[in-house]
Short mmCIF file of C-alpha atoms in Angstrom, two decimals:
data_model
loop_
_atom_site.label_atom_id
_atom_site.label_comp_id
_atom_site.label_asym_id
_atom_site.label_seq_id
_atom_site.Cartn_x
_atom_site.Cartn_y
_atom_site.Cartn_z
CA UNK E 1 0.05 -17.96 -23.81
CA UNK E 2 2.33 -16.63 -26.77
CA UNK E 3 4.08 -13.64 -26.19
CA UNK E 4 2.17 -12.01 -29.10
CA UNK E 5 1.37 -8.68 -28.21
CA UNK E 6 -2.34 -7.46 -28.18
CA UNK E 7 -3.90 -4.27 -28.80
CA UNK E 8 -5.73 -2.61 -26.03
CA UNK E 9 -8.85 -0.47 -25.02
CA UNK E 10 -8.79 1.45 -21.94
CA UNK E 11 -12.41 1.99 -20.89
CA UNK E 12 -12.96 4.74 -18.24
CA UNK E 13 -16.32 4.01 -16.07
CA UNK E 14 -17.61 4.64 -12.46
CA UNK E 15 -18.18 2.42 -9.55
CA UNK E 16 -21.15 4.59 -7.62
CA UNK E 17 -22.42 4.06 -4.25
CA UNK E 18 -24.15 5.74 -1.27
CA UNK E 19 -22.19 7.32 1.41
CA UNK E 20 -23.48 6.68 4.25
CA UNK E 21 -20.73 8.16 6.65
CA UNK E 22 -21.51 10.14 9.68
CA UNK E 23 -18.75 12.79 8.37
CA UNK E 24 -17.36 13.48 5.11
CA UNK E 25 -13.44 12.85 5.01
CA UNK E 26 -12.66 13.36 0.93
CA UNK E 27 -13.45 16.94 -1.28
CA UNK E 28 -15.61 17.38 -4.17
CA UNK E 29 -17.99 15.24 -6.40
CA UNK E 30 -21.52 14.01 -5.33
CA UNK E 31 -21.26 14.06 -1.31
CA UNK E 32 -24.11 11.71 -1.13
CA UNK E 33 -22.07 9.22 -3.27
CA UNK E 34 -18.76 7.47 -3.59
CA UNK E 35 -17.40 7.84 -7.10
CA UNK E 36 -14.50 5.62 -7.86
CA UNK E 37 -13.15 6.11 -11.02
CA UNK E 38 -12.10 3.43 -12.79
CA UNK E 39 -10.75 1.61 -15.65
CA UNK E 40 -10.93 -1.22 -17.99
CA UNK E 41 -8.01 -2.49 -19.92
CA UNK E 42 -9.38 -4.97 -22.24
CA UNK E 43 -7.53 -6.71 -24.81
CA UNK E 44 -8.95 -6.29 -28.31
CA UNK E 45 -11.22 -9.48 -29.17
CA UNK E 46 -9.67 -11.24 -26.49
CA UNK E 47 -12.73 -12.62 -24.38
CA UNK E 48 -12.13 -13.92 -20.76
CA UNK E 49 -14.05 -14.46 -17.67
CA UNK E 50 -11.07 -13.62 -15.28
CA UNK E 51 -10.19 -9.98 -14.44
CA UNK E 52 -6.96 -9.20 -12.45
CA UNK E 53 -7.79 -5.86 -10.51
CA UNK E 54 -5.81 -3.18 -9.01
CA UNK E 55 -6.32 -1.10 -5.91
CA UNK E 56 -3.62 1.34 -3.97
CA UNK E 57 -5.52 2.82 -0.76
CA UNK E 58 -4.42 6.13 -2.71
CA UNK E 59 -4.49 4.98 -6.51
CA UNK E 60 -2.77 6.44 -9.28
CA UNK E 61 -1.57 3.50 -10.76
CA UNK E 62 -3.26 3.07 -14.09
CA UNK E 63 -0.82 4.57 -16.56
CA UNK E 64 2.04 2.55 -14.75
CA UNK E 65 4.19 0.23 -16.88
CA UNK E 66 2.85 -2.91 -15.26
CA UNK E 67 -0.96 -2.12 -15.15
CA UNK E 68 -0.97 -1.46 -19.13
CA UNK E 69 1.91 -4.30 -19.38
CA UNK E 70 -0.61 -7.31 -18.47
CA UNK E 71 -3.53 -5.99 -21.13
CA UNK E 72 -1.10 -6.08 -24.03
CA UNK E 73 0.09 -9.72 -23.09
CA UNK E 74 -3.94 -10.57 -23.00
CA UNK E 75 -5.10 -10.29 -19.48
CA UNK E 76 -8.34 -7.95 -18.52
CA UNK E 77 -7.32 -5.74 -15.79
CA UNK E 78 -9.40 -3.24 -13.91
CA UNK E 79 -7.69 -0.86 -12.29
CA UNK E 80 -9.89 1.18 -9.85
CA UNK E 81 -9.52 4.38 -7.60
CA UNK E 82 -10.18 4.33 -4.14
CA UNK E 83 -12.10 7.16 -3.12
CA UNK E 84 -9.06 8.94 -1.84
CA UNK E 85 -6.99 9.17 -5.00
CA UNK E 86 -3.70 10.78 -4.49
CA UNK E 87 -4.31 12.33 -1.12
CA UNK E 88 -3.98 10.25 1.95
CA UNK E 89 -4.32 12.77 4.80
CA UNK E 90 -7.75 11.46 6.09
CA UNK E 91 -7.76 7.83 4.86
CA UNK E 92 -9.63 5.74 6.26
CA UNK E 93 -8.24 1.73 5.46
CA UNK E 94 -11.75 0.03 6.37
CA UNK E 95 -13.46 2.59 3.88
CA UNK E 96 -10.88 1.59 1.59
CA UNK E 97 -11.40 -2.30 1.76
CA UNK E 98 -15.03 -1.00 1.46
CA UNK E 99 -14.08 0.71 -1.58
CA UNK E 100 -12.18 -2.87 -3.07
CA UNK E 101 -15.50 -4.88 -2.26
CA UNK E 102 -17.77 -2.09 -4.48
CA UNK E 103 -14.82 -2.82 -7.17
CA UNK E 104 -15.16 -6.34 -7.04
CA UNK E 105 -18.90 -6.87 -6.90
CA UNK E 106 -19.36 -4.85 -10.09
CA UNK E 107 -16.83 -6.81 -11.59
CA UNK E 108 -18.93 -10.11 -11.30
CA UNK E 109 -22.32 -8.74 -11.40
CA UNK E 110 -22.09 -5.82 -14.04
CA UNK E 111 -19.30 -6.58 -16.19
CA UNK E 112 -19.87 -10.50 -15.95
CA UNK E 113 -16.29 -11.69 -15.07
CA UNK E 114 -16.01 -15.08 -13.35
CA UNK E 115 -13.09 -14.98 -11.47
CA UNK E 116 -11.27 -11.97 -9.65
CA UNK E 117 -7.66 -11.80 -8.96
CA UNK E 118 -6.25 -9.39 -6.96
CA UNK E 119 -3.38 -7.69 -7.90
CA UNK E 120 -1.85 -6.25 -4.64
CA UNK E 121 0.58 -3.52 -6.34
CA UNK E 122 3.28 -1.62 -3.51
CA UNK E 123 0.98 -0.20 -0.88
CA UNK E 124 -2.21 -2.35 -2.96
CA UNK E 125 -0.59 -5.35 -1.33
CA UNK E 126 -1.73 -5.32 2.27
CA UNK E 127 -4.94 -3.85 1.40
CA UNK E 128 -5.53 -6.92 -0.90
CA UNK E 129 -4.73 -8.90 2.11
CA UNK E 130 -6.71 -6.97 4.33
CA UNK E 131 -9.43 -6.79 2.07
CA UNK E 132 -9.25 -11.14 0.83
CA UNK E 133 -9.22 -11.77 4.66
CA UNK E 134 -12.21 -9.73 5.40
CA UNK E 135 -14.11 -10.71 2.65
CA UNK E 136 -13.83 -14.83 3.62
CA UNK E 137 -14.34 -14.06 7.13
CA UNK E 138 -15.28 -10.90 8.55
CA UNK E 139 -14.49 -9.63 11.46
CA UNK E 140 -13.47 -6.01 11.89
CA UNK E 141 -16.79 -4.37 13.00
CA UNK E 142 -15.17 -0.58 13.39
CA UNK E 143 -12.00 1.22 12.67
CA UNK E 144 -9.61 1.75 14.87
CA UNK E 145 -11.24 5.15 16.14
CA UNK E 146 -14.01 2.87 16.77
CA UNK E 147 -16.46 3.85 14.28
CA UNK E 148 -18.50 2.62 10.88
CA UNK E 149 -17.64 1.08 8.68
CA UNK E 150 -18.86 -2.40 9.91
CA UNK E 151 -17.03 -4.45 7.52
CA UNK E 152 -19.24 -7.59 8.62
CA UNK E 153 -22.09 -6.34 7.34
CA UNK E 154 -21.18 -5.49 4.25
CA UNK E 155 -20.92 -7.55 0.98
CA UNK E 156 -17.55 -8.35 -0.06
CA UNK E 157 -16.73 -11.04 -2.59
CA UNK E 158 -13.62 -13.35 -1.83
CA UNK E 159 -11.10 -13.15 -4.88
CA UNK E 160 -10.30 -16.25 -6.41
CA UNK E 161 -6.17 -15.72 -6.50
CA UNK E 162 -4.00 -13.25 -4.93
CA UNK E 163 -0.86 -11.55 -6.61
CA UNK E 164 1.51 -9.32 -4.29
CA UNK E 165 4.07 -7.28 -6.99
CA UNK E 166 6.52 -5.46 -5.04
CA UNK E 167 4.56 -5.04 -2.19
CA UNK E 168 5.00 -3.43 1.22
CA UNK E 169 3.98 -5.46 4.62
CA UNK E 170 2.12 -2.71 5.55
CA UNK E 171 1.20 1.42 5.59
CA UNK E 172 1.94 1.65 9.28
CA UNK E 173 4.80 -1.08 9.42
CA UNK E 174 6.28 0.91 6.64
CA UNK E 175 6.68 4.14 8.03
CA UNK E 176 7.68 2.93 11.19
CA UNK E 177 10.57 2.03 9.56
CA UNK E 178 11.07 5.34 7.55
CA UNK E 179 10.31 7.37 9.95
CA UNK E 180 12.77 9.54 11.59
CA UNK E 181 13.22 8.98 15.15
CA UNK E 182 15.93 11.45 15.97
CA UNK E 183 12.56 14.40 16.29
CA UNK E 184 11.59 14.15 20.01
CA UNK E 185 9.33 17.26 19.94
CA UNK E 186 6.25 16.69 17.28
CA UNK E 187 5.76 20.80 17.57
CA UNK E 188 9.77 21.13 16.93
CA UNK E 189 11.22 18.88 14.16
CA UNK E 190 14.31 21.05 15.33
CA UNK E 191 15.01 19.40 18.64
CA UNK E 192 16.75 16.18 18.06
CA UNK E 193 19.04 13.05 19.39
CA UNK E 194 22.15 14.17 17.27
CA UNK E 195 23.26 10.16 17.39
CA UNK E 196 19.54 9.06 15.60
CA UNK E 197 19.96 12.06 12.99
CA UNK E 198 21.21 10.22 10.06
CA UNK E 199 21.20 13.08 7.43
CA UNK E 200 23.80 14.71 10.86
CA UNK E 201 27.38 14.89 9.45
CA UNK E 202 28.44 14.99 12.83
CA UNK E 203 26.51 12.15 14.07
CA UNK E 204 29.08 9.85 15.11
CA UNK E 205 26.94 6.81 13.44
CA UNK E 206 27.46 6.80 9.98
CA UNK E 207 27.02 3.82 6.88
CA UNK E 208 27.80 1.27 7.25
CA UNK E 209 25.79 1.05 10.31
CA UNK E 210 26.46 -1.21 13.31
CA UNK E 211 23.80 -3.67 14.46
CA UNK E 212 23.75 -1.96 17.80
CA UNK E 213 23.18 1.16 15.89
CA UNK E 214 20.57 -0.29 13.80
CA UNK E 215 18.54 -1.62 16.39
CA UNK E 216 18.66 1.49 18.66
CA UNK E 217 17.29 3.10 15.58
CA UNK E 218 14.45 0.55 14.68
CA UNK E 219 13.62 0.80 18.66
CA UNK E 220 13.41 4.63 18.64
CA UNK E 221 11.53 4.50 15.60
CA UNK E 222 8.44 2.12 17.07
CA UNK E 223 8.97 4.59 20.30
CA UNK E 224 7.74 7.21 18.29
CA UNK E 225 5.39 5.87 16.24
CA UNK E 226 3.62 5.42 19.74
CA UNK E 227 4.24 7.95 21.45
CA UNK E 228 2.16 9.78 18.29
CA UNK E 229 -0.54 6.96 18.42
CA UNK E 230 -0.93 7.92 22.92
CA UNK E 231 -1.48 11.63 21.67
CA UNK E 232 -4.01 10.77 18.69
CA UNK E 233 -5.46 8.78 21.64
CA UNK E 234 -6.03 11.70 23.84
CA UNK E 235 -6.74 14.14 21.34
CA UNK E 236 -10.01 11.99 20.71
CA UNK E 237 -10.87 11.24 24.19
CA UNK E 238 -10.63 15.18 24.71
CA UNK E 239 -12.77 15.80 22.27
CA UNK E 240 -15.38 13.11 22.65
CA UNK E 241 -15.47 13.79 26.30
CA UNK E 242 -16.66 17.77 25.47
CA UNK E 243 -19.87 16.35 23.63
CA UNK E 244 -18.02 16.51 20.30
CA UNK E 245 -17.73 13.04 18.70
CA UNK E 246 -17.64 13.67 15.26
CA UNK E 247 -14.93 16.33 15.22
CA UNK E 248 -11.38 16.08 13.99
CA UNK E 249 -8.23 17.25 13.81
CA UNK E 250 -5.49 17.68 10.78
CA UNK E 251 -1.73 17.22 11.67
CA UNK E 252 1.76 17.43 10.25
CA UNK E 253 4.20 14.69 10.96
CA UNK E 254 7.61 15.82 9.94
CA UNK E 255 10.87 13.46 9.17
CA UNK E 256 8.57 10.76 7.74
CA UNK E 257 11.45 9.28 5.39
CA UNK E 258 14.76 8.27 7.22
CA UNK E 259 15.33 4.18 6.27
CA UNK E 260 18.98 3.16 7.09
CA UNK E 261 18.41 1.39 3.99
CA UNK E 262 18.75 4.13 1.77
CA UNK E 263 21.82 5.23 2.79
CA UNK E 264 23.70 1.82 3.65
CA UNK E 265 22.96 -0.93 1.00
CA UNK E 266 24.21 -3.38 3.06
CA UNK E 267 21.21 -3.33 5.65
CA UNK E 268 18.46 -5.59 3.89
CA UNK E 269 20.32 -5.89 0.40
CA UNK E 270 19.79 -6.22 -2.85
CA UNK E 271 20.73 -4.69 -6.26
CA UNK E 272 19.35 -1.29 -5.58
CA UNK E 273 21.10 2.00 -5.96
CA UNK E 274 21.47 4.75 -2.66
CA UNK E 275 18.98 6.66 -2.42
CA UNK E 276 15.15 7.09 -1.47
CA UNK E 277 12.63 6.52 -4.55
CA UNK E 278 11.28 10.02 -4.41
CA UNK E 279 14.39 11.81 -4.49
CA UNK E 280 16.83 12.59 -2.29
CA UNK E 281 16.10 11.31 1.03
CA UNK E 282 17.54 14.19 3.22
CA UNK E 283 15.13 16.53 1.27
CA UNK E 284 12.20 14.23 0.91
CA UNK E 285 12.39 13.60 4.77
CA UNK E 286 11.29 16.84 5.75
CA UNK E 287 9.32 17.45 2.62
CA UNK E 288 5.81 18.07 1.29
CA UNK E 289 5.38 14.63 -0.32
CA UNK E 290 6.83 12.49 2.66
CA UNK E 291 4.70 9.52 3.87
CA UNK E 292 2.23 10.69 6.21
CA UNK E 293 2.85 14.23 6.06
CA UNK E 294 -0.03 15.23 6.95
CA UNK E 295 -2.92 13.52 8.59
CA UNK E 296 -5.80 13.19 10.51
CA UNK E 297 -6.13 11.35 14.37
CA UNK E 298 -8.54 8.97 12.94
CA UNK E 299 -6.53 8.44 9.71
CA UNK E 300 -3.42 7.91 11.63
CA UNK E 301 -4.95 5.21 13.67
CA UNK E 302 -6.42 3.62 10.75
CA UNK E 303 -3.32 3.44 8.28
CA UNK E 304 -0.48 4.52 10.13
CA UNK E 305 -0.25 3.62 13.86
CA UNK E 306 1.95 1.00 14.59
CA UNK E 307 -0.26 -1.42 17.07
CA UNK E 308 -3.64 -0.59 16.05
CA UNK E 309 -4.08 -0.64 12.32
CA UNK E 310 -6.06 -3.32 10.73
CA UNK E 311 -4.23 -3.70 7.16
CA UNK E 312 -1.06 -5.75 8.09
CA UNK E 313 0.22 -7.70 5.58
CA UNK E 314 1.46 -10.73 7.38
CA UNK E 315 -1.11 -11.36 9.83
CA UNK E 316 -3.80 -10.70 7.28
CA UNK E 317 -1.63 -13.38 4.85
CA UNK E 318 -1.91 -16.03 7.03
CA UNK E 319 -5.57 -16.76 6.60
CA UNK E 320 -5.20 -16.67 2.52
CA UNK E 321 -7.70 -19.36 1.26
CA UNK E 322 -6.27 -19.04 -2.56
CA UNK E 323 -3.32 -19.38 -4.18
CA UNK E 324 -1.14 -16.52 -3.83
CA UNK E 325 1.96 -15.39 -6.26
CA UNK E 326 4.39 -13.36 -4.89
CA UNK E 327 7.18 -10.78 -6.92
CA UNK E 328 9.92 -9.19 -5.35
CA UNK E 329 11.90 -6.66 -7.38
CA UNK E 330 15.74 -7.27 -6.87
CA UNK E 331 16.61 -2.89 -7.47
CA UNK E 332 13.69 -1.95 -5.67
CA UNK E 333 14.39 0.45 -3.42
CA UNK E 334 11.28 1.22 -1.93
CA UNK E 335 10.16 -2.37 -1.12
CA UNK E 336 13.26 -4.33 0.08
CA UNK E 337 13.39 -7.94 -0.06
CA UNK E 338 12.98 -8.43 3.51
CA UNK E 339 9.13 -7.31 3.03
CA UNK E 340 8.91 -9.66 0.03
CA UNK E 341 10.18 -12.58 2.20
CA UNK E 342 7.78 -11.90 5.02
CA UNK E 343 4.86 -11.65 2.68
CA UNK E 344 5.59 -14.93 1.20
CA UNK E 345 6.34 -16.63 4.64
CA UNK E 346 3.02 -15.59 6.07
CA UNK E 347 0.83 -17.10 3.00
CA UNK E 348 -1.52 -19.19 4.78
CA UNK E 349 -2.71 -21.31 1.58
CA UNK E 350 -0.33 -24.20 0.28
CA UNK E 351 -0.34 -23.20 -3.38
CA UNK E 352 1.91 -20.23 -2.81
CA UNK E 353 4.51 -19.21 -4.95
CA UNK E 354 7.84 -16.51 -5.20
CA UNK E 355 10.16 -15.08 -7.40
CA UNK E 356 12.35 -12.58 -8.11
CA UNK E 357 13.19 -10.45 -10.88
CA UNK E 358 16.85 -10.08 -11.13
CA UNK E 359 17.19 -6.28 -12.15
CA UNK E 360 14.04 -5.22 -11.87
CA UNK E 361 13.35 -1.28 -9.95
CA UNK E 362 10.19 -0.62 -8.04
CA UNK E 363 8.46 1.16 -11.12
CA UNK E 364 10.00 -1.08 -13.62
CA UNK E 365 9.88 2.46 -15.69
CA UNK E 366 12.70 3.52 -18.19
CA UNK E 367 13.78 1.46 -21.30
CA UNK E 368 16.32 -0.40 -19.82
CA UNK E 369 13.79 -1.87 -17.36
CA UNK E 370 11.98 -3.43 -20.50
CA UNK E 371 13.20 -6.82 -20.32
CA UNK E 372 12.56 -6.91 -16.78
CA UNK E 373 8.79 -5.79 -16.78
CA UNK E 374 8.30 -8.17 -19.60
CA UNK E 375 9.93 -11.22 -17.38
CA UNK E 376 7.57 -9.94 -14.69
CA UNK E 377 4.40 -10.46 -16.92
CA UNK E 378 5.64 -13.86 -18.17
CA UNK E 379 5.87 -14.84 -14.57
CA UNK E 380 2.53 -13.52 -13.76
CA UNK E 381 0.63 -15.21 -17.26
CA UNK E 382 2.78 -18.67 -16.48
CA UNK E 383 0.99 -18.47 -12.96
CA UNK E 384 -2.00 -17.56 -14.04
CA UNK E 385 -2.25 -20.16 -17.06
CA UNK E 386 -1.20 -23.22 -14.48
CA UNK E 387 -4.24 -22.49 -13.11
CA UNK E 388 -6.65 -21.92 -16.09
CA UNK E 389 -7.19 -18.02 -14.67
CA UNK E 390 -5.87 -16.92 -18.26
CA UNK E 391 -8.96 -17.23 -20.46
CA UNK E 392 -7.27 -16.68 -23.62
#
C-alpha cells in the first residue's frame, strides 16, 4: 500500500441483542437488550472485504490516535463498545467475549466483510485471545462465579488474524502486579507493612530496588490478590447458602496502582519516563480512577482474581490457529516489554510475528509521537498486505 492518505467516514450504528441474564449488571438503555454502540471507520471509495475490529472489555477507544490512524492509511476498522463502556465495576469477561462474538457475526453477516482481524488494543489484547480461543474451541461453560454465560453454546466466529498493540497479559495478571501489597486490612487501607509501602519515605526500600526486595513485593502482591479472591469466595457461599443466589455485593479495593516499575526504570526497562500513565502514581494509587476500584464479588472473580479468571493472555495465546502480529511500544509505560515478550512467546501458531517501535508511548498521542504512530501503521499494513488481508 502507498502511504497516500485517505479520507474517512465514521459511521455510528448498533449491535442489538437479547439479554437473557438472570440479573442485570450495567445501567440504562433497553434492559431487555444489549446495545453496543459502535463504529465504522471506512475509507472513502476504498472497498475491502477485511475489517480489523477493536474491543476493550471497557471501550473508549474510538477517537484514539491509532483506531482513526489505520482508516486514513485504507484499512476498515470497526471499533465496538462492550456493553460496559467506561465502567468496569461489575464486568463480567465471559459477557464480554459474548459481546466480541455479537461484534463479529454482524460484521460477516450484515455488513458483508470476509475476513475479521482482531485488533487486541491494551486491555483488548487478552480479551481477543480469550475471545479467538473460545470461538475455535469452546470450552468455558460458566464464569468463574459459576454462572451463564455458556460460551459453548453460543455462536462465535473465529477471526482470521490476530493483532496484539501494546497489550497487557491480562486484567487480573495486571493488577496483581500494580496492586499495593503493603494494605493488610481491606476495611483499613491505613494499616500497613511500612517495608512494602513504596510511596513510605521512611521505608527503608527505596529505587533502585533489590531483587530480594522485588520479589518479596511481587510475592505479597499475589498474597493479596488471594487473600481478596478467599473472601469474594465466602461472601458468595454466605449468601447462596441463605436462599439468595442471585444477590451481590459492591466493594472498594484501595491501593490498586503501586508497580515498582514506575518508580525504578530499571525493573523491566525500556525508554519510558517515571511515572504511572494516569498521573502521579502516589495519588492515583489511592484514587477514584485506580484499577479495580471498585467492584463486584462476581466481577472480581471474573476479571480480576488472580487464579480463577478466564481471560489470560498467555495461556489463551497458545492455542492461536492464525497468524498473530505483535507491537510493543518501547516508552510505554503502562504495558512494559516484559508483557509484550510473553505475549509473543506464548503464540501458539507458526506465522507469528514482533516488533517494536523505538519511541513510541502507550497512547502514541501528542505531535511528537507522529512519526511513531505512523511507523506503527506501516508495520501493521506491511503485515497485513503479506497476507492479502489489505483489500485495497
Amino acid at each position: 500500500m502507498s502511504e497516500k492518505k485517505f479520507e474517512y467516514e465514521r459511521v455510528p450504528y448498533l449491535v442489538v441483542f437479547d439479554d437473557t441474564s438472570a440479573y442485570r449488571d450495567t445501567y440504562g438503555g433497553v434492559t431487555e437488550s444489549v446495545v453496543l454502540e459502535s463504529y465504522l471507520l471506512r475509507p472513502k471509495d476504498v472497498p475491502s472485504d477485511t475489517v480489523i475490529i477493536f474491543m476493550h472489555p471497557i471501550g473508549g477507544g474510538a477517537y484514539l490516535p491509532m483506531s482513526n490512524a489505520l482508516p486514513r492509511a485504507g484499512h476498515h476498522v470497526i471499533y465496538c463498545n462492550s456493553r460496559y463502556r467506561g465502567v468496569d465495576s461489575a464486568l463480567i469477561m465471559e459477557k464480554v467475549v459474548q459481546d466480541l462474538g455479537a461484534c463479529v457475526k454482524d460484521a460477516k453477516e450484515r455488513l458483508g466483510y470476509e475476513k475479521v482481524i482482531l485488533a487486541g488494543w491494551s486491555g483488548g489484547g487478552a480479551l481477543s485471545l480469550y475471545y479467538q480461543q473460545q470461538a475455535q474451541h469452546a470450552t468455558v461453560t460458566a464464569t468463574p462465579a459459576g454462572e451463564p454465560p455458556d460460551l459453548t453454546q453460543l455462536d462465535l466466529p473465529a477471526a482470521d488474524g490476530m493483532m496484539l498493540l501494546a497489550a497487557h497479559v491480562s486484567r487480573h495478571g495486571t493488577l496483581t502486579e500494580w496492586m499495593d501489597p503493603s494494605i493488610l486490612d481491606e476495611n483499613d487501607p491505613e494499616k500497613r507493612d511500612p517495608e512494602l509501602d513504596l510511596y513510605n519515605p521512611n521505608n527503608p526500600n527505596q529505587a533502585p530496588y533489590t531483587e530480594e526486595f522485588v520479589t518479596r513485593y511481587r510475592a505479597a502482591q499475589i498474597d493479596r490478590n488471594r487473600r481478596i479472591t478467599a473472601w469474594v469466595k465466602d461472601q458468595l457461599a454466605d449468601l447462596r447458602g441463605r436462599g439468595e443466589p442471585l444477590m451481590e455485593r459492591g466493594f472498594v479495593v484501595h491501593g490498586t496502582m503501586a508497580d515498582p516499575r514506575w518508580l525504578d526504570l530499571t525493573q523491566d526497562p525500556n525508554d519510558r519516563k517515571p511515572g504511572c500513565y494516569l498521573g502521579d502514581p502516589r495519588i492515583v494509587n489511592m484514587g477514584p480512577v485506580g484499577l479495580a476500584r471498585f467492584t463486584t464479588l462476581r466481577s472480581w472473580l471474573s476479571q480480576w482474581s488472580y487464579d480463577d479468571a478466564n481471560g489470560d493472555g498467555p495461556r489463551c495465546a497458545a492455542d492461536l490457529e492464525v497468524p498473530t502480529l505483535v507491537i510493543g511500544n518501547s516508552a510505554d509505560n503502562a504495558c512494559t516489554p516484559s508483557h509484550t515478550q510473553r505475549l509473543f512467546d506464548a503464540v501458539g501458531h507458526p506465522d507469528k510475528t514482533m516488533h517494536t517501535i523505538a519511541g513510541a508511548t502507550h497512547y502514541y498521542s501528542g505531535r511528537e509521537q507522529i512519526p511513531y504512530l505512523k511507523q506503527a501503521v506501516t508495520t501493521i499494513t506491511d503485515w497485513l498486505g503479506e497476507r492479502s488481508w489489505t483489500g485495497v
